[in-house]
Coordinates of C-alpha atoms and ligand atoms in Angstrom, one line a residue:
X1 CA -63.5 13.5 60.5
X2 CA -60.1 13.7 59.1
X3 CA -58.4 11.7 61.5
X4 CA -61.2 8.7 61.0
X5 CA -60.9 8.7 57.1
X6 CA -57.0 8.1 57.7
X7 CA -58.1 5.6 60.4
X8 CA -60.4 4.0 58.0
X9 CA -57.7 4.0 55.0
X10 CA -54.9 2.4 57.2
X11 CA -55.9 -0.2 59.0
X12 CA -56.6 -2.4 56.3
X13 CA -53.1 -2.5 55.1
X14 CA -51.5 -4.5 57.9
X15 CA -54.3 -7.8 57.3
X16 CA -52.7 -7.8 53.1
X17 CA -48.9 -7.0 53.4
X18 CA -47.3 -8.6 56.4
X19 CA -46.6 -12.5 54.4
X20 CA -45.9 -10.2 51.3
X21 CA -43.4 -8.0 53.1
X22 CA -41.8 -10.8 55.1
X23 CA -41.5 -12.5 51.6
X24 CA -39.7 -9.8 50.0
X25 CA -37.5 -9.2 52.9
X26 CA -36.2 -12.8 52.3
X27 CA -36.0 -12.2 48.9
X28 CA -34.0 -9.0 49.2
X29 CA -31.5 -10.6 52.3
X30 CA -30.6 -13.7 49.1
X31 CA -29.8 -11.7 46.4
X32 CA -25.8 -11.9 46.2
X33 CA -25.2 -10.0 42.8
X34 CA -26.2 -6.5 44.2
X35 CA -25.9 -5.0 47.8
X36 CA -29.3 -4.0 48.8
X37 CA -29.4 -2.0 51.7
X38 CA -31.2 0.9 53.6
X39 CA -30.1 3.9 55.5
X40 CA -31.8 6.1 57.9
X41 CA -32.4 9.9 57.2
X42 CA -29.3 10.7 58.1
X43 CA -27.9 7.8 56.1
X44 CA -27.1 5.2 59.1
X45 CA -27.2 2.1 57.6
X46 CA -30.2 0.0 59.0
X47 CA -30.7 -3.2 57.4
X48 CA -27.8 -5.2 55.4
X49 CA -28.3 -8.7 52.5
X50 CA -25.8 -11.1 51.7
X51 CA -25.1 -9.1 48.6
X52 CA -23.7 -6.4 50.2
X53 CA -21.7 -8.4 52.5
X54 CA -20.4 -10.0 49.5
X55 CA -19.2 -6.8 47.9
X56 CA -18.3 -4.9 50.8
X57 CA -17.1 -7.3 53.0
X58 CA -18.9 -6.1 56.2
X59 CA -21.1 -8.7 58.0
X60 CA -24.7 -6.8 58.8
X61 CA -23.4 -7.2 62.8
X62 CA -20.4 -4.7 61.4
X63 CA -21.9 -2.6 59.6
X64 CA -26.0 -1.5 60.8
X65 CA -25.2 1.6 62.8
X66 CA -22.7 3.2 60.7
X67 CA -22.8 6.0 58.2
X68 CA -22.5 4.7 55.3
X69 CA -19.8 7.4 53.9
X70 CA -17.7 4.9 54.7
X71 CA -18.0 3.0 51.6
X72 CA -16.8 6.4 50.0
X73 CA -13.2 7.6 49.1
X74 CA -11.5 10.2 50.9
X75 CA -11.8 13.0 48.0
X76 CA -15.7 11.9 47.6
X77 CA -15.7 12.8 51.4
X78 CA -14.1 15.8 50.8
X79 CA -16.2 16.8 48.4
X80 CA -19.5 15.8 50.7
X81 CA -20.7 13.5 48.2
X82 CA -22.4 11.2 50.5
X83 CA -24.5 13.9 51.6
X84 CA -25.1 15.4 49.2
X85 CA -26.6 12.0 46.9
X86 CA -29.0 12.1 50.0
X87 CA -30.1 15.4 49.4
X88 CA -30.9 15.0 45.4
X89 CA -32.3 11.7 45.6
X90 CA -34.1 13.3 48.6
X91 CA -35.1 16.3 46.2
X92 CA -35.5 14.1 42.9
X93 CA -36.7 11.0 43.8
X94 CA -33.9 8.9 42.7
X95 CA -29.9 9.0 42.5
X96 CA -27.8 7.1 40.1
X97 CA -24.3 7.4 40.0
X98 CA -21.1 5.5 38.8
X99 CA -17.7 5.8 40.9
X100 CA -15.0 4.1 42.8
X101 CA -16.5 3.0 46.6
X102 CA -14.4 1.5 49.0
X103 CA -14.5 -2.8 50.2
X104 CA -14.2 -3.0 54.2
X105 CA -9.9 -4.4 53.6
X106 CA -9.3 -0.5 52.2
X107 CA -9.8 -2.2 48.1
X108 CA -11.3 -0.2 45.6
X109 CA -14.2 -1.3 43.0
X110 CA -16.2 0.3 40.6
X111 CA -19.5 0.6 41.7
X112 CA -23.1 1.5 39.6
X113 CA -25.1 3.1 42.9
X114 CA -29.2 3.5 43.0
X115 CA -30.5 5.8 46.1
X116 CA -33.9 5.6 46.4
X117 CA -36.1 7.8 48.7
X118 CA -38.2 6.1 51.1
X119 CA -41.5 8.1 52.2
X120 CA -44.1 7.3 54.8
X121 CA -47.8 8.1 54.1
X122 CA -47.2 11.4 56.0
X123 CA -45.1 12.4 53.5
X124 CA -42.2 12.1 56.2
X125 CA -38.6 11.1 55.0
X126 CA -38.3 7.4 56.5
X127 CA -34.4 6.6 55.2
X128 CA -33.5 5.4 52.0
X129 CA -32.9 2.5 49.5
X130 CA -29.5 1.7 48.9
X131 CA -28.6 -0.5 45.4
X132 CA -25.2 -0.9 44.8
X133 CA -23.5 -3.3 41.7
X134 CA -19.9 -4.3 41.2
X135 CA -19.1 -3.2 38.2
X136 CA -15.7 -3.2 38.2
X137 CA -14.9 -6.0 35.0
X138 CA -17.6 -4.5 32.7
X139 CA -15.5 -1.0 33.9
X140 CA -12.2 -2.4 33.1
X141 CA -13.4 -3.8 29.5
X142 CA -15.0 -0.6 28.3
X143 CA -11.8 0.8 29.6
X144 CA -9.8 -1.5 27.7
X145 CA -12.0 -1.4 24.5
X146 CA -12.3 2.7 24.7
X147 CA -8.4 2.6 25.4
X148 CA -7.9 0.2 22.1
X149 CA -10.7 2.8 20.2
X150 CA -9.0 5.5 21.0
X151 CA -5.4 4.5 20.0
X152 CA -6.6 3.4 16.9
X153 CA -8.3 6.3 16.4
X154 CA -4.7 8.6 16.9
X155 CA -3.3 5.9 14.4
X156 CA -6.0 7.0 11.7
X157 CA -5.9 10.5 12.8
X158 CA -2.4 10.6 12.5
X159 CA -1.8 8.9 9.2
X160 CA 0.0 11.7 6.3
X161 CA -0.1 9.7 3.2
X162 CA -3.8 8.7 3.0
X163 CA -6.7 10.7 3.5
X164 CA -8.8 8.5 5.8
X165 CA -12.2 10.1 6.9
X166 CA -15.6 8.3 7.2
X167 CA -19.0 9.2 5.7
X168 CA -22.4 9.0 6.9
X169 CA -25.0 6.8 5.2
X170 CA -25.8 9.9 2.9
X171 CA -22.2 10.9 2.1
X172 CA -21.4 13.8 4.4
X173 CA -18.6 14.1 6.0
X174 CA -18.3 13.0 9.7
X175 CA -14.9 11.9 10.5
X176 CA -11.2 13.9 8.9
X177 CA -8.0 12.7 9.9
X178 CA -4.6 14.8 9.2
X179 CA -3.6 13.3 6.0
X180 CA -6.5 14.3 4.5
X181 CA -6.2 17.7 5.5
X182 CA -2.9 17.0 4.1
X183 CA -4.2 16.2 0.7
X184 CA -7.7 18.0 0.3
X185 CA -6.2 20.8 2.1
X186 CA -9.6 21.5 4.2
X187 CA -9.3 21.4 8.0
X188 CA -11.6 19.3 10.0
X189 CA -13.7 22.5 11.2
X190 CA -13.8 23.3 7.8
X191 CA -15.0 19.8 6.2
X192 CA -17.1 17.6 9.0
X193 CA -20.8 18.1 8.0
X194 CA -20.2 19.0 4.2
X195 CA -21.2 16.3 1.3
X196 CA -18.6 14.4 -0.2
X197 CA -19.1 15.3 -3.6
X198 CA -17.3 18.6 -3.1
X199 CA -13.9 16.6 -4.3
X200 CA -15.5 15.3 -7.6
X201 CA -15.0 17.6 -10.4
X202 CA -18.1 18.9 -12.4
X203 CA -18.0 16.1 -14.9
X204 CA -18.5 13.5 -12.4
X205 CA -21.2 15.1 -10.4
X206 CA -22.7 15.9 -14.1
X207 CA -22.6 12.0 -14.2
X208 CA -23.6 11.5 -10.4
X209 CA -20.5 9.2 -9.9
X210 CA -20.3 10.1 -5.5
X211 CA -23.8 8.8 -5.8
X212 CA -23.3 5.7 -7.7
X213 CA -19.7 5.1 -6.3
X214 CA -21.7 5.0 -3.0
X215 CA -24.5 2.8 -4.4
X216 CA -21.9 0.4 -5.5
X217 CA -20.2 0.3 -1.9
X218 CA -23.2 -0.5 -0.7
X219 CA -24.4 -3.3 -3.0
X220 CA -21.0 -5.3 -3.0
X221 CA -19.3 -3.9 0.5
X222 CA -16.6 -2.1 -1.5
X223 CA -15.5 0.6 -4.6
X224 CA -12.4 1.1 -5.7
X225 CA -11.7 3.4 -8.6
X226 CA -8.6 6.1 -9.8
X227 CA -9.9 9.5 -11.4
X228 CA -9.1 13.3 -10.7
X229 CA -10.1 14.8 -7.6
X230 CA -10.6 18.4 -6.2
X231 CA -8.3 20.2 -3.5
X232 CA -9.9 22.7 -1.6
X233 CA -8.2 25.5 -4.2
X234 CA -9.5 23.9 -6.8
X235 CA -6.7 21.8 -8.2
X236 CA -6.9 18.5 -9.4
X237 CA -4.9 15.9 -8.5
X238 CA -5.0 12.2 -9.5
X239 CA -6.4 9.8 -6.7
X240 CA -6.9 6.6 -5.8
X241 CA -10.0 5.8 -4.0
X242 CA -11.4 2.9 -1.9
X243 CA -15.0 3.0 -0.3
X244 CA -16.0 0.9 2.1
X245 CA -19.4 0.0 3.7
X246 CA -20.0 0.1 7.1
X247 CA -22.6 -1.7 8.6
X248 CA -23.6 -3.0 12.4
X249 CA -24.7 -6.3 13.4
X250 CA -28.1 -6.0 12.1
X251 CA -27.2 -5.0 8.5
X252 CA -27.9 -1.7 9.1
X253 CA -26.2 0.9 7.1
X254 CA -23.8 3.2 9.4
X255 CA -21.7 4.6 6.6
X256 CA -18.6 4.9 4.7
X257 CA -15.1 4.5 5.9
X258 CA -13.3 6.1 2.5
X259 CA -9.4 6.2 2.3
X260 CA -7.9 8.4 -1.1
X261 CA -4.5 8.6 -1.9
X262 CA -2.4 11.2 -4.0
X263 CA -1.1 9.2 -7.1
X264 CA -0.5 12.8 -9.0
X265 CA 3.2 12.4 -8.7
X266 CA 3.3 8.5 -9.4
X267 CA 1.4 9.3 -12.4
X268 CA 3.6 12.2 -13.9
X269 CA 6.6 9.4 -13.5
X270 CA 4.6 7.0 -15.0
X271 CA 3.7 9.0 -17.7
X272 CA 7.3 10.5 -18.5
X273 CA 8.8 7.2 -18.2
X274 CA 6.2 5.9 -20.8
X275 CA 6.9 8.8 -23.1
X276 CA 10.6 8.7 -22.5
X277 CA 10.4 4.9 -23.4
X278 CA 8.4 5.8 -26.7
X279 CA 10.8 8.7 -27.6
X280 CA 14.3 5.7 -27.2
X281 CA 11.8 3.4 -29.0
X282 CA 11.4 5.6 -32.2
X283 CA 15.3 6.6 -32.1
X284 CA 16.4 3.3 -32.1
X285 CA 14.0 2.2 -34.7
X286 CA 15.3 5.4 -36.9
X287 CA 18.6 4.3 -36.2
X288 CA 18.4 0.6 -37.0
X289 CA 16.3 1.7 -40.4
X290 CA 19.5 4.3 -41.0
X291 CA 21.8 1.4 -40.4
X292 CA 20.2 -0.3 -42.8
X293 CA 19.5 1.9 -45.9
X294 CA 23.7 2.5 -45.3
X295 CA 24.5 -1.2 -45.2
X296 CA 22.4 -1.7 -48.6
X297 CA 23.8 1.3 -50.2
X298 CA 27.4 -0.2 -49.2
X299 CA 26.5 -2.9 -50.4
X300 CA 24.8 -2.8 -53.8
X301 CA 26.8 0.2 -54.5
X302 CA 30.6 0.6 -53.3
X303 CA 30.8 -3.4 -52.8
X304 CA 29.2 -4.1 -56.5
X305 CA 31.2 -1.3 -58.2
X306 CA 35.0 -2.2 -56.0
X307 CA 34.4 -5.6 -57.4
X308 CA 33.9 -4.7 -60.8
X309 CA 37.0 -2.6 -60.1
X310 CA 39.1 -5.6 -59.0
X311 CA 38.1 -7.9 -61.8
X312 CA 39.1 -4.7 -64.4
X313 CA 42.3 -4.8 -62.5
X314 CA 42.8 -8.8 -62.7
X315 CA 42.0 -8.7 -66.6
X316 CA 44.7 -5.9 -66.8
X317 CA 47.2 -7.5 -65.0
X318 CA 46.5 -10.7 -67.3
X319 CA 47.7 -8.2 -70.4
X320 CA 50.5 -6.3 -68.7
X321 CA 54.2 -7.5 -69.2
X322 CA 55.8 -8.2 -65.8
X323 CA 56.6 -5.7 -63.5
X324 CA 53.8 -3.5 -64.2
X325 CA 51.4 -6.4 -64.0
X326 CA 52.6 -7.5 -60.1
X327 CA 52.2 -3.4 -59.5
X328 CA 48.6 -3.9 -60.5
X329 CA 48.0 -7.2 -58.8
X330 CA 49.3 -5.4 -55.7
X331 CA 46.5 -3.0 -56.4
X332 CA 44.0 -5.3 -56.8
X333 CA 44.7 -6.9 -53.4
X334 CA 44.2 -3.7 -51.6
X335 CA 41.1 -3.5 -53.4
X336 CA 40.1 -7.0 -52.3
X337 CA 40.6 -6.2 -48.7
X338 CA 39.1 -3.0 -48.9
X339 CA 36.0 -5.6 -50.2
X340 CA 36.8 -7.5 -47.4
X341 CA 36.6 -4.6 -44.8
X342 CA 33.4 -2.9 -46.4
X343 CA 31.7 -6.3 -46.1
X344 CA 32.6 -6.8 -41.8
X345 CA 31.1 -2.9 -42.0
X346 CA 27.8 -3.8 -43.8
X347 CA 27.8 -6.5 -41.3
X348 CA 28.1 -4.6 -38.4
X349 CA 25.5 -2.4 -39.5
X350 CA 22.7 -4.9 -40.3
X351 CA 23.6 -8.7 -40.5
X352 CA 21.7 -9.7 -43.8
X353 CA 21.2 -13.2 -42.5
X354 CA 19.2 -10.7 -39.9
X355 CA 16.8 -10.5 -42.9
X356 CA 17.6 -13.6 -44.8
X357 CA 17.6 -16.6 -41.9
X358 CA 17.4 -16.6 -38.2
X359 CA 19.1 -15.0 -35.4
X360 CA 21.1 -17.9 -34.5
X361 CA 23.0 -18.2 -37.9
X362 CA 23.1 -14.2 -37.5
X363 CA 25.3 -14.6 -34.0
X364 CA 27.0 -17.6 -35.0
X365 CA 28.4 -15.6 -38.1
X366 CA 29.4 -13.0 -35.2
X367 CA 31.0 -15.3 -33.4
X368 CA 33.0 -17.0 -35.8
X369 CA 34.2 -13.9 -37.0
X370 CA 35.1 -11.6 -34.4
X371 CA 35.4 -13.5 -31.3
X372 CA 37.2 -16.6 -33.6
X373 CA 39.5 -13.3 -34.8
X374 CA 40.1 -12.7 -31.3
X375 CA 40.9 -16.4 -30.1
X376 CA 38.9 -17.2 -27.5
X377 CA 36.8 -20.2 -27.5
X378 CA 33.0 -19.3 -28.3
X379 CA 29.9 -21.9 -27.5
X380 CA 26.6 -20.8 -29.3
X381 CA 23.0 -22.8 -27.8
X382 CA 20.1 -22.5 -28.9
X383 CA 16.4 -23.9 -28.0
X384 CA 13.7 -21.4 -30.0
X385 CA 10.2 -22.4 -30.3
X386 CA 9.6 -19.5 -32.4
X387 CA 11.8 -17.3 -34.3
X388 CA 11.4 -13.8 -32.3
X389 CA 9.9 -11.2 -34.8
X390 CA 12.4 -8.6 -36.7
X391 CA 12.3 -6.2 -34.2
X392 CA 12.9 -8.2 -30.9
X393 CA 15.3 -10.2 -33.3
X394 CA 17.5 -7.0 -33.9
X395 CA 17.0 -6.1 -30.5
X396 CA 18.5 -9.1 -29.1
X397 CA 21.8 -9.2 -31.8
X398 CA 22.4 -5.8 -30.9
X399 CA 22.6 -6.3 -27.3
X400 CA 24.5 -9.4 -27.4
X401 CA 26.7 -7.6 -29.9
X402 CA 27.6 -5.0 -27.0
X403 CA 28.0 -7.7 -24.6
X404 CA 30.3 -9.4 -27.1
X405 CA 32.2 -6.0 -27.3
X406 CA 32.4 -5.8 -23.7
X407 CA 33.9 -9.2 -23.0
X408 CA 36.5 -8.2 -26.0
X409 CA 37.4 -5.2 -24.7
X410 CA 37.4 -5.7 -20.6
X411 CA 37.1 -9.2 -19.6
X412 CA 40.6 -10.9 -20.4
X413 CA 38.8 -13.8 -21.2
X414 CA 39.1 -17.6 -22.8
X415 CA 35.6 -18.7 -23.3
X416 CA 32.4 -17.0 -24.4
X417 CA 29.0 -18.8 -23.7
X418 CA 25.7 -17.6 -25.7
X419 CA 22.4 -19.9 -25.0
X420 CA 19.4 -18.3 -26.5
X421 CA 15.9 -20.1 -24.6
X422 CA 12.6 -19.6 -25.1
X423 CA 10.6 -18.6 -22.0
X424 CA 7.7 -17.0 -21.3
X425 CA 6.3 -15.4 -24.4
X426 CA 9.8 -14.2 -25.3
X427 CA 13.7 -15.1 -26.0
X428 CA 15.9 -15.1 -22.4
X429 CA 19.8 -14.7 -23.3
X430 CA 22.5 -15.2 -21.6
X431 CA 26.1 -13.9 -22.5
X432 CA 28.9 -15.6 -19.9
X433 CA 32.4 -15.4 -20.1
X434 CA 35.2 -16.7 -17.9
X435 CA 36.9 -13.4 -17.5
X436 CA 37.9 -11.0 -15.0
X437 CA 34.6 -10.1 -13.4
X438 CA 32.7 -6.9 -13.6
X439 CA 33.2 -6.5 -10.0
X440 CA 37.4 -5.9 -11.4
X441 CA 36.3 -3.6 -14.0
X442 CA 33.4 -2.0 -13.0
X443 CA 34.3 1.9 -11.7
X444 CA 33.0 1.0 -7.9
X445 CA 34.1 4.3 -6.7
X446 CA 30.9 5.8 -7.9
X447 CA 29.3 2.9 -5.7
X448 CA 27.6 1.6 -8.5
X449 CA 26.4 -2.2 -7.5
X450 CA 27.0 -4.7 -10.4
X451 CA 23.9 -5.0 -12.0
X452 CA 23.5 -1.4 -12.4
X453 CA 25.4 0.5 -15.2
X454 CA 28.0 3.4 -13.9
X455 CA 26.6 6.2 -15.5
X456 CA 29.4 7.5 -17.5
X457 CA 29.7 3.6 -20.0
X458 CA 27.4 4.0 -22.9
X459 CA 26.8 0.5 -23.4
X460 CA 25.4 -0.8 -20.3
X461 CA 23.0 1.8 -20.4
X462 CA 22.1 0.8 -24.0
X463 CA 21.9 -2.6 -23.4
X464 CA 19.1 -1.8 -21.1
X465 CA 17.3 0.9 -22.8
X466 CA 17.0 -1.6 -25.6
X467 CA 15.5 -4.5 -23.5
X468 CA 13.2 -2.4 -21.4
X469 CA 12.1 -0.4 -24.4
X470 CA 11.2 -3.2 -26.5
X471 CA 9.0 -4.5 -23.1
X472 CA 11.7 -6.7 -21.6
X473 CA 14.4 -6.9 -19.0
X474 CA 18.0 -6.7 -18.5
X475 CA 20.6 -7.5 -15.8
X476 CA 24.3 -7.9 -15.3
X477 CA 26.2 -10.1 -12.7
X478 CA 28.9 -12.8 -11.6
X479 CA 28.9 -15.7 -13.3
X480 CA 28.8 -18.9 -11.0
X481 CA 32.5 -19.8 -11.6
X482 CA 33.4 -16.6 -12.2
X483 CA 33.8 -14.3 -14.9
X484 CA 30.2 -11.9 -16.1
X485 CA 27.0 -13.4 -17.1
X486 CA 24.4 -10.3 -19.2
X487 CA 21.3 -12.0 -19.2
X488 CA 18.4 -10.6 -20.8
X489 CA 14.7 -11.2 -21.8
X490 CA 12.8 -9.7 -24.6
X491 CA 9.2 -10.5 -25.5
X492 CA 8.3 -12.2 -28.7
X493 CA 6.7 -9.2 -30.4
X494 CA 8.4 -6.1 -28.9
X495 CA 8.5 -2.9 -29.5
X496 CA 4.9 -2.5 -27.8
X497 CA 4.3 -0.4 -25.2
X498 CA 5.3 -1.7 -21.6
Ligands
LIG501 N1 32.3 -8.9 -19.6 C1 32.9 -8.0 -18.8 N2 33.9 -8.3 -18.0 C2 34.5 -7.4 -17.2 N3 34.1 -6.1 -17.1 C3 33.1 -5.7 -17.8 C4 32.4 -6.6 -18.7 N4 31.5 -5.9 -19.3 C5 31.5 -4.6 -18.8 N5 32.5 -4.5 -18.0 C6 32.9 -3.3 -17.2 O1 31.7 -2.5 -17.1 C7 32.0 -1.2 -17.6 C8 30.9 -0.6 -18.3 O2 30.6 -1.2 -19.5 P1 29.9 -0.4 -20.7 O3 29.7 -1.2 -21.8 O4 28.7 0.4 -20.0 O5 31.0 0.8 -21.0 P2 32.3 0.6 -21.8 O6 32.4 -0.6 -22.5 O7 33.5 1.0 -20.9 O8 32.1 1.8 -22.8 P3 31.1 1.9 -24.1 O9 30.3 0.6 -24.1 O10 30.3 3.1 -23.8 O11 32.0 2.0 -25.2 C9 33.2 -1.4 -18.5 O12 34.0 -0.2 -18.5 C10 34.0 -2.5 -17.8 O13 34.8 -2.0 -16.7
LIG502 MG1 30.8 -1.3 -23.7

């Protein structure tokens, strides 16, 4: 009875499936992008398509007979793998594997391999279904592309001065590279997994600023912001912080990338610069008041009463008889120039036309009397839009006053140049002379380049003090035919901060 059911059940099949089969076998023997073949049980091949003569290189006439560990590397051999895909896929059902097979000329290419088991009705192993792809370009571009990955990723990882580590969409950590180690001073083991709000101080996760710096990221692609951060032991230090987005082709949300960078030390310098600025700022401003209050007291005072003095004297020497009177004229003389000498000194402290007119008549009085007294020829030009306020007005006399000084005292020269411009918001000077050259004068042992003031002359270092306090800038070189050239900027309304 057993035996006529299976009669009954099987004959059937043969009157369906024969065009069917005979239509797939055509099907199968065309296709050319995948080698489609079969083995026997013991993995003989037995049938062969164009596709796998394409791949391989064997014609079917070659090739049906043969075990088909030939397509295999020796080490695969070694290891029995032909075999032993038969047995698993024999076992399992079905056998995928990726790996180097071997052409018919001895080539290598990277296969993607599908054995199939093959079962009669019995139950009985009847060989098996061999799919084989050449996958060797989509191999060699994940190669390359996991190659490039993975450099960049020992770039990143590698990177000291920025932290560099990447967030998931909720804002824990997934991704530590060594500088931020370097800077947070958690490890990787330590940090991956953990929420990124660990750095912010209690202030800002009082405010929920890692939330909302991530809710900004995410609406406009990007945050950037500068605040104090936490290390690991629990000091701050002042960072500078850029979020980005990530997202993947659909728009989807990946995470964060977020790179931090120490600006602690960059700060402190900042800072101390700022205050040292501020502390030269007030000094000067004490001295130039002090300078002042002395020239003014020299003047209405010692001038005003040696004058009164002098004419006393010229009234007595009216009524003397001759010789006493030439004894006092002598006396008034000396008086006179003693006038004379207190006046150049209330100058050089404050030039009144400082106060009473305008820089330019304040230089030109400079120049006419002490570089006329020391005969060189002196050009004054000026183009001002504005007179510059008091203080960038002192500030500029002052510095072309030392510059003057200079050329007097170092530059052996015949012709001094001052052209006052207005440029920018401020007053640019320039002080030239045809002299020697600071390159002649300059101590260069110390390897000091030109425009930077050896550090053992006052005045250089003075010169720029006072420019760079009052918010401007100051430099000293060769002059095109020679000689020096100070030239200088200072903003309209110094004295600000910078
Ligand atoms: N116009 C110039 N021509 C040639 N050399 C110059 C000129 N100006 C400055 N120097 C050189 O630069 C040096 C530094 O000048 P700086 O004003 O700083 O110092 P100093 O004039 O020597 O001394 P201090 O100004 O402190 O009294 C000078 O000693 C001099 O060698
Ligand atoms: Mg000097």
């Amino acid at each position: 009875m057993v035996h006529s059911d299976a009669m009954a059940d099987h004959p059937a099949e043969p009157d369906v499936e024969p065009p069917a089969e005979d239509a797939y076998r055509l099907l199968v023997e065309s296709v050319v992008d995948y080698a489609i073949f079969m083995l026997d049980p013991t993995g003989r091949v037995i049938s062969w398509n164009a596709g796998a003569e394409r791949i391989k290189g064997y014609s079917a006439q070659e090739i049906i007979g043969r075990h088909f560990s030939l397509f295999y590397p020796p080490d695969d051999l070694a290891a029995r793998k032909p075999w032993h895909e038969l047995e698993v896929a024999a076992e399992v059902g079905r056998f995928e594997d990726e790996g180097w097979r071997l052409r018919k000329d001895g080539s290598r290419f990277w296969a993607n391999v599908v054995i199939t088991p093959l079962f009669e009705k019995s139950g009985r192993l009847r060989g098996f279904a061999k799919v084989t792809r050449d996958v060797t370009e989509r191999m060699r571009a994940d190669e390359a592309l996991r190659a490039s990955e993975e450099r960049f990723r020992l770039l990143v990882q590698g990177v000291l001065d920025y932290a560099i580590f990447m967030l998931d969409p909720t804002g824990r950590v997934i991704s530590w590279n060594a500088g931020a180690e370097r800077i947070k001073g958690y490890s990787a083991q330590e940090i991956v997994g953990e929420h990124f709000s660990l750095f912010y101080p209690p202030e800002d996760l009082v405010a929920r600023k890692p939330w909302r710096e991530l809710e900004v990221a995410v609406d406009v692609g990007r945050f950037e912001d500068e605040g104090w951060r936490l290390r690991k032991d629990g000091t701050r230090f002042w960072a500078n912080v850029v979020i980005t987005a990530l997202t993947d082709e659909s728009g989807r949300l990946r995470g964060f990338a977020k790179v931090t960078r120490d600006m602690t030390e960059r700060r402190r310098v900042e800072r101390t610069l700022t205050e040292q600025r501020k502390l030269v700022g007030h000094l000067v401003e004490a001295q130039e008041l002090e300078r002042r209050r002395i020239a003014w007291d020299v003047h209405d005072d010692s001038i005003q009463s040696m004058v009164a003095v002098g004419m006393r004297l010229q009234l007595l020497a009216n009524r003397l008889p001759e010789p006493e009177a030439a004894g006092v004229r002598k006396l008034d003389e000396a008086v006179r120039s003693s006038i004379g000498r207190l006046r150049d000194l209330v100058f050089r402290l404050r030039p009144p036309e400082l106060d009473r007119h305008s820089l330019a008549q304040a230089l030109d009085h400079y120049l006419t009397d002490v570089a006329g007294s020391w005969g060189v020829t002196y050009r004054l030009r000026h183009a001002l839009d504005d007179e510059p306020s008091a203080e960038s007005a002192i500030t500029i006399f002052r510095i072309c006053q030392e510059a003057l000084v200079n050329i007097r005292k170092h530059a052996r020269a015949s012709a001094v140049e001052v052209s006052l411009t207005s440029v920018d918001g401020g007053t640019l000077v320039e002080v030239a002379d045809n002299g020697v050259g600071v390159g002649a004068g300059v101590d260069t042992a110390a390897g000091a380049p030109a425009d930077r003031p050896a550090f053992d002359h006052f005045g250089m270092i003075e010169m720029r003090e006072r420019a760079e306090t009052a918010g401007g800038w100051w430099s000293m070189g060769e002059g095109e035919g020679g000689g020096t050239v100070v030239r200088f900027w200072i903003p309209d309304s110094s004295g600000g901060e910078p």
